[in-house]
Amino acid sequence: MPSDQSLGLNHRGIMVTSNPLDVMTYLALQATGLPRQRVMGMAGL
């Protein structure tokens, strides 16, 4: 869950790289309220 301080910033998007990737990406999407086009998960770094 992002801190209240980070939610006040003007983020263009969020990249999630932690496991389980699908679940963490979904939780980031729900927690931030950003449009789904602005939250992505990336594996294999």
PDB file of C-alpha atoms in Angstrom:
ATOM      1  CA  MET A   1       0.000   0.000   0.000  1.00  0.00           C
ATOM      2  CA  PRO A   2       1.479   3.375  -0.939  1.00  0.00           C
ATOM      3  CA  SER A   3       1.956   5.951   1.767  1.00  0.00           C
ATOM      4  CA  ASP A   4      -0.337   8.972   1.950  1.00  0.00           C
ATOM      5  CA  GLN A   5       2.668  11.089   1.026  1.00  0.00           C
ATOM      6  CA  SER A   6       3.314   9.239  -2.252  1.00  0.00           C
ATOM      7  CA  LEU A   7      -0.350   9.466  -3.296  1.00  0.00           C
ATOM      8  CA  GLY A   8      -0.119  13.265  -3.187  1.00  0.00           C
ATOM      9  CA  LEU A   9       2.597  13.306  -5.842  1.00  0.00           C
ATOM     10  CA  ASN A  10       1.868  13.740  -9.522  1.00  0.00           C
ATOM     11  CA  HIS A  11       2.678  10.203 -10.710  1.00  0.00           C
ATOM     12  CA  ARG A  12       2.400   9.360 -14.388  1.00  0.00           C
ATOM     13  CA  GLY A  13       2.165   5.693 -13.517  1.00  0.00           C
ATOM     14  CA  ILE A  14       3.436   2.835 -11.397  1.00  0.00           C
ATOM     15  CA  MET A  15       5.524  -0.188 -12.389  1.00  0.00           C
ATOM     16  CA  VAL A  16       5.225  -3.237 -10.140  1.00  0.00           C
ATOM     17  CA  THR A  17       8.094  -5.761 -10.110  1.00  0.00           C
ATOM     18  CA  SER A  18       7.317  -7.871  -7.024  1.00  0.00           C
ATOM     19  CA  ASN A  19       5.808 -11.346  -6.751  1.00  0.00           C
ATOM     20  CA  PRO A  20       3.107 -12.509  -7.074  1.00  0.00           C
ATOM     21  CA  LEU A  21       3.087 -10.058  -9.966  1.00  0.00           C
ATOM     22  CA  ASP A  22      -0.575 -10.231 -11.006  1.00  0.00           C
ATOM     23  CA  VAL A  23      -1.860  -9.864  -7.454  1.00  0.00           C
ATOM     24  CA  MET A  24       0.510  -7.037  -6.528  1.00  0.00           C
ATOM     25  CA  THR A  25      -0.285  -5.138  -9.729  1.00  0.00           C
ATOM     26  CA  TYR A  26      -4.010  -5.471  -9.055  1.00  0.00           C
ATOM     27  CA  LEU A  27      -3.567  -4.278  -5.467  1.00  0.00           C
ATOM     28  CA  ALA A  28      -1.514  -1.284  -6.642  1.00  0.00           C
ATOM     29  CA  LEU A  29      -4.276  -0.432  -9.107  1.00  0.00           C
ATOM     30  CA  GLN A  30      -6.935  -0.605  -6.393  1.00  0.00           C
ATOM     31  CA  ALA A  31      -4.886   1.261  -3.769  1.00  0.00           C
ATOM     32  CA  THR A  32      -3.884   4.189  -5.976  1.00  0.00           C
ATOM     33  CA  GLY A  33      -7.088   4.753  -7.930  1.00  0.00           C
ATOM     34  CA  LEU A  34      -5.018   5.372 -11.069  1.00  0.00           C
ATOM     35  CA  PRO A  35      -6.497   4.350 -14.430  1.00  0.00           C
ATOM     36  CA  ARG A  36      -5.498   0.816 -15.457  1.00  0.00           C
ATOM     37  CA  GLN A  37      -3.375   2.215 -18.289  1.00  0.00           C
ATOM     38  CA  ARG A  38      -1.097   3.808 -15.658  1.00  0.00           C
ATOM     39  CA  VAL A  39      -0.334   0.694 -13.568  1.00  0.00           C
ATOM     40  CA  MET A  40       1.726  -2.110 -15.100  1.00  0.00           C
ATOM     41  CA  GLY A  41       3.568  -5.192 -13.955  1.00  0.00           C
ATOM     42  CA  MET A  42       6.865  -6.344 -15.418  1.00  0.00           C
ATOM     43  CA  ALA A  43       8.566  -9.692 -14.892  1.00  0.00           C
ATOM     44  CA  GLY A  44      11.957 -10.954 -15.950  1.00  0.00           C
ATOM     45  CA  LEU A  45      14.081  -7.969 -14.990  1.00  0.00           C
TER      46      LEU A  45
END
